Amino acid sequence: MIGTNVRPSNPEAMEPWQSLLVIVIVLVATFVVARLIDRRIMGANQSPEAMTRYRVLRRTISSGIVTVGLLSALLVIPQVRAVAGGLLASTAVLGLIIGFAAQRTLGNFVAGLMIAMTQPLRIGDWVEVGGLEGAVEEITLMYTFIRTEDNARLVIPNEKLASDTIRNSTIRSAAKYAEVKVQVPLSADLRSLVEALRAEVPGERDEVFVSSVDGSPTLTLRAWTESEPAAEQLERDLRLRVHTRLRELGTYA
């Protein structure tokens, strides 16, 4: 009897084009799922709380889905599975090394999630951190970006932000005072100037007062506004109106 060598069929063996097709299908499915979850998280809620939570969680969930999808796609290749098996044997040691090396990065990541959930500050809030004030412009997984009054950007690690003291002027309400300060000559009648400038800020919660007499006296006007942008616009208008009013009164004659 003539023996024949018959190679047993391997049901797991796949042609290269089949592996490529599976990879493409998995990646497309991953992208679709990420988009669906993205829309689900966002919904129709455009409030500062929802936007803050959405922007942070969106990056976290999307990154996780894409990573799992990519790994799943690569594991259909036999050569990759063989390498993965060897890597899994050293997962504990590798995880320990990465944990020490990326301790600060992981801390920022966890702090970013905590900020998104507890929300001591939100997108658009006017805050003071470390003596500097500005509007929260973006909260990422690692850093928070704050735009200051001079249009500069503060880039603060989330870990520092989560453990530092934050003064948030808009956490309960978006309303904010517009404030303008003006110096007048020493010879000016401060009482009559305060009464005259009161007409520029006539609201019940608005006020005009002498805030300093060191050197040249300083008058401060405060007007209550509904939001930070409204306060910025009113401050621009008030500066022009106050200057015009003081010239009419002969203060700068």
Short mmCIF file of N, CA and C in Angstrom, two decimals, residues 49-232:
data_model
loop_
_atom_site.label_atom_id
_atom_site.label_comp_id
_atom_site.label_asym_id
_atom_site.label_seq_id
_atom_site.Cartn_x
_atom_site.Cartn_y
_atom_site.Cartn_z
N GLU A 49 -22.75 71.86 31.55
CA GLU A 49 -22.48 70.59 32.23
C GLU A 49 -22.38 69.46 31.22
N ALA A 50 -23.33 69.40 30.28
CA ALA A 50 -23.33 68.33 29.28
C ALA A 50 -22.14 68.43 28.35
N MET A 51 -21.80 69.66 27.94
CA MET A 51 -20.67 69.85 27.02
C MET A 51 -19.36 69.42 27.68
N THR A 52 -19.18 69.77 28.95
CA THR A 52 -17.95 69.39 29.65
C THR A 52 -17.83 67.88 29.77
N ARG A 53 -18.92 67.24 30.22
CA ARG A 53 -18.90 65.79 30.37
C ARG A 53 -18.73 65.10 29.01
N TYR A 54 -19.39 65.64 28.01
CA TYR A 54 -19.36 65.05 26.68
C TYR A 54 -17.96 65.08 26.09
N ARG A 55 -17.29 66.22 26.17
CA ARG A 55 -15.99 66.36 25.50
C ARG A 55 -14.94 65.44 26.10
N VAL A 56 -14.99 65.25 27.42
CA VAL A 56 -14.01 64.37 28.06
C VAL A 56 -14.34 62.91 27.81
N LEU A 57 -15.60 62.52 28.05
CA LEU A 57 -15.98 61.13 27.88
C LEU A 57 -15.91 60.70 26.42
N ARG A 58 -16.15 61.61 25.52
CA ARG A 58 -16.10 61.28 24.09
C ARG A 58 -14.71 60.78 23.72
N ARG A 59 -13.68 61.49 24.16
CA ARG A 59 -12.32 61.07 23.84
C ARG A 59 -11.99 59.73 24.49
N THR A 60 -12.43 59.56 25.74
CA THR A 60 -12.14 58.31 26.45
C THR A 60 -12.79 57.11 25.77
N ILE A 61 -14.10 57.22 25.51
CA ILE A 61 -14.83 56.10 24.92
C ILE A 61 -14.37 55.83 23.49
N SER A 62 -14.20 56.89 22.71
CA SER A 62 -13.78 56.71 21.31
C SER A 62 -12.40 56.06 21.25
N SER A 63 -11.48 56.51 22.10
CA SER A 63 -10.14 55.93 22.11
C SER A 63 -10.20 54.45 22.50
N GLY A 64 -11.02 54.13 23.50
CA GLY A 64 -11.15 52.73 23.92
C GLY A 64 -11.73 51.85 22.83
N ILE A 65 -12.76 52.33 22.15
CA ILE A 65 -13.39 51.53 21.10
C ILE A 65 -12.44 51.30 19.94
N VAL A 66 -11.75 52.37 19.52
CA VAL A 66 -10.81 52.23 18.41
C VAL A 66 -9.67 51.29 18.76
N THR A 67 -9.17 51.39 20.01
CA THR A 67 -8.07 50.51 20.42
C THR A 67 -8.50 49.05 20.42
N VAL A 68 -9.66 48.76 21.00
CA VAL A 68 -10.16 47.38 21.03
C VAL A 68 -10.42 46.87 19.62
N GLY A 69 -11.00 47.73 18.80
CA GLY A 69 -11.28 47.32 17.42
C GLY A 69 -10.03 47.03 16.63
N LEU A 70 -9.01 47.87 16.80
CA LEU A 70 -7.76 47.67 16.09
C LEU A 70 -7.06 46.39 16.53
N LEU A 71 -7.04 46.15 17.84
CA LEU A 71 -6.43 44.92 18.34
C LEU A 71 -7.19 43.69 17.87
N SER A 72 -8.52 43.78 17.87
CA SER A 72 -9.33 42.65 17.39
C SER A 72 -9.06 42.37 15.92
N ALA A 73 -8.87 43.43 15.14
CA ALA A 73 -8.59 43.24 13.72
C ALA A 73 -7.22 42.61 13.50
N LEU A 74 -6.25 43.04 14.28
CA LEU A 74 -4.90 42.50 14.10
C LEU A 74 -4.80 41.04 14.55
N LEU A 75 -5.61 40.67 15.52
CA LEU A 75 -5.52 39.31 16.06
C LEU A 75 -6.05 38.25 15.10
N VAL A 76 -6.65 38.64 13.99
CA VAL A 76 -7.08 37.63 13.01
C VAL A 76 -5.89 37.13 12.20
N ILE A 77 -4.76 37.79 12.30
CA ILE A 77 -3.55 37.37 11.60
C ILE A 77 -2.81 36.38 12.49
N PRO A 78 -2.57 35.13 12.04
CA PRO A 78 -1.94 34.11 12.89
C PRO A 78 -0.61 34.55 13.47
N GLN A 79 0.23 35.21 12.68
CA GLN A 79 1.53 35.65 13.17
C GLN A 79 1.39 36.62 14.34
N VAL A 80 0.40 37.50 14.24
CA VAL A 80 0.19 38.47 15.32
C VAL A 80 -0.30 37.78 16.58
N ARG A 81 -1.18 36.77 16.42
CA ARG A 81 -1.67 36.03 17.58
C ARG A 81 -0.54 35.31 18.30
N ALA A 82 0.42 34.79 17.54
CA ALA A 82 1.55 34.09 18.16
C ALA A 82 2.38 35.05 18.99
N VAL A 83 2.61 36.26 18.46
CA VAL A 83 3.37 37.26 19.21
C VAL A 83 2.59 37.71 20.44
N ALA A 84 1.25 37.87 20.27
CA ALA A 84 0.42 38.31 21.39
C ALA A 84 0.46 37.32 22.54
N GLY A 85 0.51 36.01 22.19
CA GLY A 85 0.57 35.01 23.24
C GLY A 85 1.82 35.15 24.09
N GLY A 86 2.94 35.44 23.43
CA GLY A 86 4.18 35.63 24.20
C GLY A 86 4.13 36.88 25.05
N LEU A 87 3.49 37.93 24.53
CA LEU A 87 3.40 39.17 25.29
C LEU A 87 2.52 39.02 26.52
N LEU A 88 1.45 38.23 26.39
CA LEU A 88 0.55 38.05 27.53
C LEU A 88 1.25 37.39 28.72
N ALA A 89 2.29 36.58 28.43
CA ALA A 89 3.01 35.92 29.52
C ALA A 89 3.74 36.91 30.39
N SER A 90 4.10 38.06 29.82
CA SER A 90 4.84 39.06 30.60
C SER A 90 3.99 40.29 30.90
N THR A 91 2.66 40.13 30.88
CA THR A 91 1.77 41.26 31.09
C THR A 91 1.95 41.90 32.46
N ALA A 92 2.11 41.08 33.49
CA ALA A 92 2.23 41.62 34.85
C ALA A 92 3.46 42.50 34.99
N VAL A 93 4.60 42.01 34.50
CA VAL A 93 5.84 42.80 34.59
C VAL A 93 5.73 44.06 33.75
N LEU A 94 5.18 43.91 32.54
CA LEU A 94 5.04 45.06 31.66
C LEU A 94 4.10 46.10 32.26
N GLY A 95 3.01 45.62 32.86
CA GLY A 95 2.07 46.55 33.48
C GLY A 95 2.68 47.30 34.64
N LEU A 96 3.54 46.62 35.42
CA LEU A 96 4.21 47.27 36.54
C LEU A 96 5.15 48.35 36.06
N ILE A 97 5.90 48.05 35.00
CA ILE A 97 6.85 49.04 34.45
C ILE A 97 6.11 50.25 33.91
N ILE A 98 5.05 49.98 33.14
CA ILE A 98 4.29 51.09 32.56
C ILE A 98 3.62 51.91 33.65
N GLY A 99 3.16 51.24 34.71
CA GLY A 99 2.50 51.95 35.80
C GLY A 99 3.42 52.96 36.45
N PHE A 100 4.68 52.57 36.70
CA PHE A 100 5.64 53.49 37.30
C PHE A 100 6.02 54.60 36.32
N ALA A 101 6.22 54.23 35.06
CA ALA A 101 6.67 55.21 34.07
C ALA A 101 5.58 56.24 33.75
N ALA A 102 4.33 55.81 33.77
CA ALA A 102 3.23 56.69 33.36
C ALA A 102 2.36 57.11 34.54
N GLN A 103 2.94 57.15 35.72
CA GLN A 103 2.14 57.48 36.90
C GLN A 103 1.51 58.86 36.78
N ARG A 104 2.29 59.86 36.35
CA ARG A 104 1.77 61.21 36.21
C ARG A 104 0.72 61.30 35.09
N THR A 105 0.99 60.59 33.99
CA THR A 105 0.04 60.59 32.88
C THR A 105 -1.29 59.98 33.29
N LEU A 106 -1.22 58.84 34.00
CA LEU A 106 -2.44 58.19 34.47
C LEU A 106 -3.18 59.06 35.48
N GLY A 107 -2.39 59.77 36.30
CA GLY A 107 -3.00 60.69 37.27
C GLY A 107 -3.78 61.80 36.58
N ASN A 108 -3.19 62.36 35.50
CA ASN A 108 -3.89 63.40 34.73
C ASN A 108 -5.14 62.85 34.07
N PHE A 109 -5.04 61.61 33.58
CA PHE A 109 -6.18 60.99 32.91
C PHE A 109 -7.33 60.79 33.88
N VAL A 110 -7.03 60.23 35.05
CA VAL A 110 -8.08 59.99 36.06
C VAL A 110 -8.65 61.33 36.55
N ALA A 111 -7.77 62.32 36.72
CA ALA A 111 -8.24 63.64 37.16
C ALA A 111 -9.16 64.27 36.12
N GLY A 112 -8.86 64.05 34.83
CA GLY A 112 -9.73 64.56 33.78
C GLY A 112 -11.12 63.96 33.85
N LEU A 113 -11.19 62.66 34.13
CA LEU A 113 -12.49 62.00 34.28
C LEU A 113 -13.23 62.53 35.51
N MET A 114 -12.49 62.77 36.60
CA MET A 114 -13.11 63.30 37.81
C MET A 114 -13.67 64.70 37.56
N ILE A 115 -12.93 65.53 36.83
CA ILE A 115 -13.41 66.88 36.52
C ILE A 115 -14.68 66.81 35.67
N ALA A 116 -14.70 65.87 34.72
CA ALA A 116 -15.87 65.73 33.85
C ALA A 116 -17.10 65.31 34.63
N MET A 117 -16.93 64.47 35.66
CA MET A 117 -18.08 63.95 36.39
C MET A 117 -18.52 64.90 37.52
N THR A 118 -17.56 65.38 38.31
CA THR A 118 -17.91 66.25 39.45
C THR A 118 -18.08 67.70 39.03
N GLN A 119 -17.39 68.12 37.99
CA GLN A 119 -17.51 69.44 37.38
C GLN A 119 -17.31 70.61 38.35
N PRO A 120 -16.13 70.73 38.96
CA PRO A 120 -15.83 71.95 39.70
C PRO A 120 -15.67 73.14 38.77
N LEU A 121 -15.45 72.87 37.49
CA LEU A 121 -15.44 73.89 36.46
C LEU A 121 -15.96 73.28 35.16
N ARG A 122 -16.54 74.13 34.30
CA ARG A 122 -17.16 73.66 33.07
C ARG A 122 -16.68 74.50 31.90
N ILE A 123 -16.94 74.03 30.70
CA ILE A 123 -16.60 74.79 29.51
C ILE A 123 -17.32 76.14 29.57
N GLY A 124 -16.56 77.23 29.43
CA GLY A 124 -17.14 78.57 29.45
C GLY A 124 -17.13 79.24 30.80
N ASP A 125 -16.84 78.52 31.89
CA ASP A 125 -16.81 79.13 33.23
C ASP A 125 -15.66 80.12 33.35
N TRP A 126 -15.88 81.16 34.15
CA TRP A 126 -14.83 82.13 34.45
C TRP A 126 -14.22 81.75 35.80
N VAL A 127 -12.93 81.38 35.79
CA VAL A 127 -12.31 80.83 36.99
C VAL A 127 -11.01 81.56 37.30
N GLU A 128 -10.56 81.37 38.53
CA GLU A 128 -9.25 81.88 38.96
C GLU A 128 -8.46 80.71 39.53
N VAL A 129 -7.28 80.47 38.96
CA VAL A 129 -6.41 79.39 39.40
C VAL A 129 -4.99 79.95 39.56
N GLY A 130 -4.43 79.79 40.75
CA GLY A 130 -3.08 80.27 40.98
C GLY A 130 -2.93 81.76 40.80
N GLY A 131 -3.98 82.53 41.11
CA GLY A 131 -3.90 83.98 41.00
C GLY A 131 -4.18 84.52 39.61
N LEU A 132 -4.44 83.66 38.63
CA LEU A 132 -4.72 84.09 37.26
C LEU A 132 -6.17 83.74 36.91
N GLU A 133 -6.84 84.67 36.22
CA GLU A 133 -8.24 84.49 35.87
C GLU A 133 -8.38 84.23 34.37
N GLY A 134 -9.45 83.53 34.01
CA GLY A 134 -9.72 83.29 32.61
C GLY A 134 -10.94 82.42 32.43
N ALA A 135 -11.31 82.21 31.15
CA ALA A 135 -12.46 81.38 30.80
C ALA A 135 -11.99 79.99 30.40
N VAL A 136 -12.68 78.97 30.90
CA VAL A 136 -12.34 77.59 30.56
C VAL A 136 -12.68 77.36 29.09
N GLU A 137 -11.67 77.06 28.31
CA GLU A 137 -11.85 76.93 26.87
C GLU A 137 -11.96 75.48 26.42
N GLU A 138 -11.19 74.60 27.06
CA GLU A 138 -11.20 73.19 26.65
C GLU A 138 -10.72 72.33 27.81
N ILE A 139 -11.32 71.14 27.95
CA ILE A 139 -10.88 70.16 28.95
C ILE A 139 -10.60 68.86 28.20
N THR A 140 -9.32 68.48 28.13
CA THR A 140 -8.93 67.26 27.44
C THR A 140 -8.65 66.17 28.47
N LEU A 141 -8.18 65.02 28.00
CA LEU A 141 -7.90 63.92 28.92
C LEU A 141 -6.72 64.21 29.83
N MET A 142 -5.80 65.08 29.40
CA MET A 142 -4.59 65.34 30.17
C MET A 142 -4.50 66.77 30.69
N TYR A 143 -4.99 67.73 29.91
CA TYR A 143 -4.81 69.14 30.27
C TYR A 143 -6.12 69.91 30.14
N THR A 144 -6.17 71.04 30.87
CA THR A 144 -7.28 71.98 30.75
C THR A 144 -6.73 73.31 30.25
N PHE A 145 -7.39 73.89 29.25
CA PHE A 145 -6.95 75.14 28.64
C PHE A 145 -7.85 76.27 29.12
N ILE A 146 -7.21 77.34 29.64
CA ILE A 146 -7.94 78.50 30.15
C ILE A 146 -7.47 79.73 29.39
N ARG A 147 -8.41 80.48 28.83
CA ARG A 147 -8.10 81.70 28.07
C ARG A 147 -8.18 82.89 29.01
N THR A 148 -7.07 83.63 29.14
CA THR A 148 -7.01 84.77 30.06
C THR A 148 -7.56 86.03 29.39
N GLU A 149 -7.63 87.11 30.15
CA GLU A 149 -8.18 88.36 29.64
C GLU A 149 -7.36 88.92 28.48
N ASP A 150 -6.05 88.69 28.48
CA ASP A 150 -5.21 89.19 27.39
C ASP A 150 -5.09 88.19 26.24
N ASN A 151 -6.00 87.22 26.21
CA ASN A 151 -6.11 86.22 25.13
C ASN A 151 -4.94 85.23 25.12
N ALA A 152 -4.23 85.11 26.25
CA ALA A 152 -3.21 84.07 26.38
C ALA A 152 -3.89 82.78 26.83
N ARG A 153 -3.14 81.69 26.82
CA ARG A 153 -3.69 80.39 27.20
C ARG A 153 -2.91 79.80 28.37
N LEU A 154 -3.63 79.41 29.41
CA LEU A 154 -3.03 78.65 30.51
C LEU A 154 -3.28 77.17 30.23
N VAL A 155 -2.22 76.37 30.22
CA VAL A 155 -2.34 74.94 30.01
C VAL A 155 -2.00 74.27 31.34
N ILE A 156 -3.02 73.75 32.02
CA ILE A 156 -2.86 73.23 33.37
C ILE A 156 -3.09 71.73 33.38
N PRO A 157 -2.14 70.94 33.91
CA PRO A 157 -2.38 69.49 34.03
C PRO A 157 -3.60 69.22 34.89
N ASN A 158 -4.41 68.27 34.47
CA ASN A 158 -5.65 67.97 35.19
C ASN A 158 -5.40 67.56 36.63
N GLU A 159 -4.29 66.86 36.88
CA GLU A 159 -3.99 66.42 38.23
C GLU A 159 -3.79 67.61 39.16
N LYS A 160 -3.10 68.64 38.68
CA LYS A 160 -2.90 69.85 39.48
C LYS A 160 -4.22 70.58 39.68
N LEU A 161 -5.02 70.64 38.63
CA LEU A 161 -6.29 71.35 38.71
C LEU A 161 -7.25 70.67 39.69
N ALA A 162 -7.23 69.33 39.71
CA ALA A 162 -8.13 68.59 40.59
C ALA A 162 -7.75 68.72 42.05
N SER A 163 -6.48 69.05 42.34
CA SER A 163 -6.03 69.13 43.72
C SER A 163 -5.81 70.57 44.19
N ASP A 164 -6.02 71.55 43.29
CA ASP A 164 -5.78 72.94 43.64
C ASP A 164 -7.11 73.63 43.99
N THR A 165 -7.01 74.79 44.60
CA THR A 165 -8.19 75.58 44.91
C THR A 165 -8.59 76.40 43.70
N ILE A 166 -9.86 76.31 43.31
CA ILE A 166 -10.36 77.00 42.13
C ILE A 166 -11.45 77.98 42.56
N ARG A 167 -11.31 79.21 42.12
CA ARG A 167 -12.38 80.19 42.34
C ARG A 167 -13.20 80.25 41.06
N ASN A 168 -14.45 79.80 41.14
CA ASN A 168 -15.33 79.74 39.97
C ASN A 168 -16.45 80.75 40.15
N SER A 169 -16.43 81.79 39.30
CA SER A 169 -17.41 82.87 39.43
C SER A 169 -18.73 82.55 38.76
N THR A 170 -18.78 81.46 37.98
CA THR A 170 -19.99 81.16 37.21
C THR A 170 -20.49 79.74 37.42
N ILE A 171 -20.06 79.07 38.50
CA ILE A 171 -20.44 77.68 38.71
C ILE A 171 -21.94 77.55 38.98
N ARG A 172 -22.53 78.53 39.63
CA ARG A 172 -23.96 78.49 39.92
C ARG A 172 -24.77 79.32 38.92
N SER A 173 -24.14 80.35 38.38
CA SER A 173 -24.84 81.22 37.44
C SER A 173 -23.83 81.80 36.46
N ALA A 174 -24.26 82.01 35.23
CA ALA A 174 -23.37 82.59 34.21
C ALA A 174 -23.24 84.10 34.36
N ALA A 175 -24.08 84.71 35.22
CA ALA A 175 -24.06 86.15 35.39
C ALA A 175 -22.74 86.62 35.98
N LYS A 176 -22.31 87.84 35.58
CA LYS A 176 -21.02 88.35 36.03
C LYS A 176 -21.06 89.87 36.05
N TYR A 177 -20.30 90.46 36.97
CA TYR A 177 -20.18 91.91 37.03
C TYR A 177 -19.26 92.41 35.92
N ALA A 178 -19.69 93.47 35.25
CA ALA A 178 -18.77 94.24 34.40
C ALA A 178 -18.17 95.31 35.30
N GLU A 179 -16.85 95.45 35.27
CA GLU A 179 -16.19 96.38 36.19
C GLU A 179 -15.23 97.28 35.42
N VAL A 180 -15.34 98.57 35.68
CA VAL A 180 -14.47 99.56 35.05
C VAL A 180 -13.92 100.47 36.14
N LYS A 181 -12.62 100.73 36.11
CA LYS A 181 -11.98 101.63 37.06
C LYS A 181 -11.40 102.83 36.33
N VAL A 182 -11.52 104.00 36.93
CA VAL A 182 -11.02 105.22 36.30
C VAL A 182 -10.39 106.10 37.37
N GLN A 183 -9.25 106.69 37.05
CA GLN A 183 -8.57 107.60 37.97
C GLN A 183 -8.95 109.05 37.65
N VAL A 184 -9.10 109.81 38.69
CA VAL A 184 -9.48 111.23 38.54
C VAL A 184 -8.46 112.09 39.28
N PRO A 185 -8.40 113.38 38.97
CA PRO A 185 -7.43 114.27 39.65
C PRO A 185 -7.73 114.39 41.14
N LEU A 186 -6.69 114.74 41.89
CA LEU A 186 -6.84 114.91 43.33
C LEU A 186 -7.81 116.03 43.67
N SER A 187 -7.90 117.02 42.80
CA SER A 187 -8.76 118.17 43.08
C SER A 187 -10.23 117.91 42.79
N ALA A 188 -10.57 116.75 42.24
CA ALA A 188 -11.94 116.47 41.84
C ALA A 188 -12.83 116.26 43.06
N ASP A 189 -14.11 116.65 42.92
CA ASP A 189 -15.11 116.42 43.97
C ASP A 189 -15.62 114.99 43.81
N LEU A 190 -15.11 114.09 44.62
CA LEU A 190 -15.41 112.67 44.44
C LEU A 190 -16.89 112.37 44.66
N ARG A 191 -17.52 113.02 45.61
CA ARG A 191 -18.92 112.73 45.89
C ARG A 191 -19.81 113.06 44.69
N SER A 192 -19.58 114.23 44.09
CA SER A 192 -20.41 114.62 42.94
C SER A 192 -20.10 113.76 41.72
N LEU A 193 -18.84 113.30 41.58
CA LEU A 193 -18.51 112.42 40.46
C LEU A 193 -19.20 111.07 40.61
N VAL A 194 -19.22 110.55 41.84
CA VAL A 194 -19.90 109.26 42.08
C VAL A 194 -21.38 109.39 41.73
N GLU A 195 -22.00 110.51 42.14
CA GLU A 195 -23.42 110.69 41.85
C GLU A 195 -23.67 110.86 40.35
N ALA A 196 -22.76 111.52 39.66
CA ALA A 196 -22.93 111.73 38.21
C ALA A 196 -22.75 110.43 37.44
N LEU A 197 -21.76 109.64 37.82
CA LEU A 197 -21.50 108.38 37.11
C LEU A 197 -22.53 107.30 37.44
N ARG A 198 -23.30 107.51 38.49
CA ARG A 198 -24.33 106.52 38.84
C ARG A 198 -25.36 106.38 37.71
N ALA A 199 -25.50 107.42 36.91
CA ALA A 199 -26.44 107.36 35.80
C ALA A 199 -25.98 106.40 34.72
N GLU A 200 -24.69 106.08 34.67
CA GLU A 200 -24.16 105.15 33.66
C GLU A 200 -24.42 103.69 34.04
N VAL A 201 -24.63 103.43 35.32
CA VAL A 201 -24.93 102.06 35.78
C VAL A 201 -26.13 102.14 36.73
N PRO A 202 -27.34 102.24 36.18
CA PRO A 202 -28.52 102.52 37.02
C PRO A 202 -29.20 101.29 37.61
N GLY A 203 -28.68 100.10 37.36
CA GLY A 203 -29.34 98.89 37.85
C GLY A 203 -29.36 98.81 39.37
N GLU A 204 -30.33 98.03 39.90
CA GLU A 204 -30.46 97.90 41.36
C GLU A 204 -29.22 97.26 41.99
N ARG A 205 -28.58 96.35 41.26
CA ARG A 205 -27.40 95.67 41.81
C ARG A 205 -26.10 96.34 41.37
N ASP A 206 -26.20 97.41 40.57
CA ASP A 206 -25.01 98.12 40.10
C ASP A 206 -24.54 99.10 41.17
N GLU A 207 -23.30 99.51 41.06
CA GLU A 207 -22.75 100.42 42.06
C GLU A 207 -21.59 101.23 41.52
N VAL A 208 -21.40 102.41 42.12
CA VAL A 208 -20.25 103.28 41.84
C VAL A 208 -19.68 103.68 43.19
N PHE A 209 -18.35 103.55 43.36
CA PHE A 209 -17.74 103.88 44.65
C PHE A 209 -16.27 104.24 44.45
N VAL A 210 -15.72 104.88 45.46
CA VAL A 210 -14.30 105.22 45.47
C VAL A 210 -13.54 104.00 45.98
N SER A 211 -12.74 103.39 45.13
CA SER A 211 -12.04 102.15 45.51
C SER A 211 -10.62 102.39 45.99
N SER A 212 -10.08 103.59 45.75
CA SER A 212 -8.72 103.86 46.21
C SER A 212 -8.48 105.37 46.23
N VAL A 213 -7.69 105.79 47.23
CA VAL A 213 -7.26 107.20 47.29
C VAL A 213 -5.74 107.28 47.36
N ASP A 214 -5.06 106.20 47.02
CA ASP A 214 -3.60 106.20 46.99
C ASP A 214 -3.15 106.83 45.69
N GLY A 215 -2.41 107.95 45.80
CA GLY A 215 -2.03 108.67 44.59
C GLY A 215 -3.25 109.38 44.04
N SER A 216 -3.60 109.09 42.79
CA SER A 216 -4.82 109.65 42.21
C SER A 216 -6.01 108.82 42.65
N PRO A 217 -7.11 109.46 43.07
CA PRO A 217 -8.30 108.70 43.48
C PRO A 217 -8.82 107.83 42.34
N THR A 218 -9.33 106.65 42.69
CA THR A 218 -9.85 105.71 41.69
C THR A 218 -11.32 105.46 41.95
N LEU A 219 -12.13 105.63 40.90
CA LEU A 219 -13.55 105.33 40.97
C LEU A 219 -13.81 104.00 40.27
N THR A 220 -14.64 103.17 40.87
CA THR A 220 -14.98 101.86 40.30
C THR A 220 -16.47 101.80 40.00
N LEU A 221 -16.80 101.38 38.78
CA LEU A 221 -18.19 101.16 38.38
C LEU A 221 -18.40 99.68 38.17
N ARG A 222 -19.48 99.15 38.73
CA ARG A 222 -19.83 97.74 38.56
C ARG A 222 -21.27 97.64 38.06
N ALA A 223 -21.45 96.81 37.02
CA ALA A 223 -22.78 96.60 36.47
C ALA A 223 -23.02 95.11 36.29
N TRP A 224 -24.17 94.63 36.73
CA TRP A 224 -24.50 93.22 36.66
C TRP A 224 -24.93 92.85 35.24
N THR A 225 -24.35 91.77 34.69
CA THR A 225 -24.68 91.32 33.33
C THR A 225 -25.04 89.84 33.36
N GLU A 226 -25.61 89.36 32.28
CA GLU A 226 -26.12 87.99 32.24
C GLU A 226 -25.07 86.94 31.92
N SER A 227 -23.91 87.37 31.38
CA SER A 227 -22.90 86.40 31.00
C SER A 227 -21.54 87.07 30.87
N GLU A 228 -20.49 86.26 30.75
CA GLU A 228 -19.14 86.77 30.59
C GLU A 228 -18.99 87.59 29.31
N PRO A 229 -19.46 87.11 28.15
CA PRO A 229 -19.36 87.95 26.94
C PRO A 229 -20.09 89.28 27.07
N ALA A 230 -21.26 89.27 27.72
CA ALA A 230 -22.00 90.52 27.92
C ALA A 230 -21.23 91.47 28.82
N ALA A 231 -20.54 90.92 29.83
CA ALA A 231 -19.74 91.75 30.73
C ALA A 231 -18.57 92.39 29.98
N GLU A 232 -17.92 91.62 29.13
CA GLU A 232 -16.79 92.16 28.35
C GLU A 232 -17.25 93.29 27.43
#
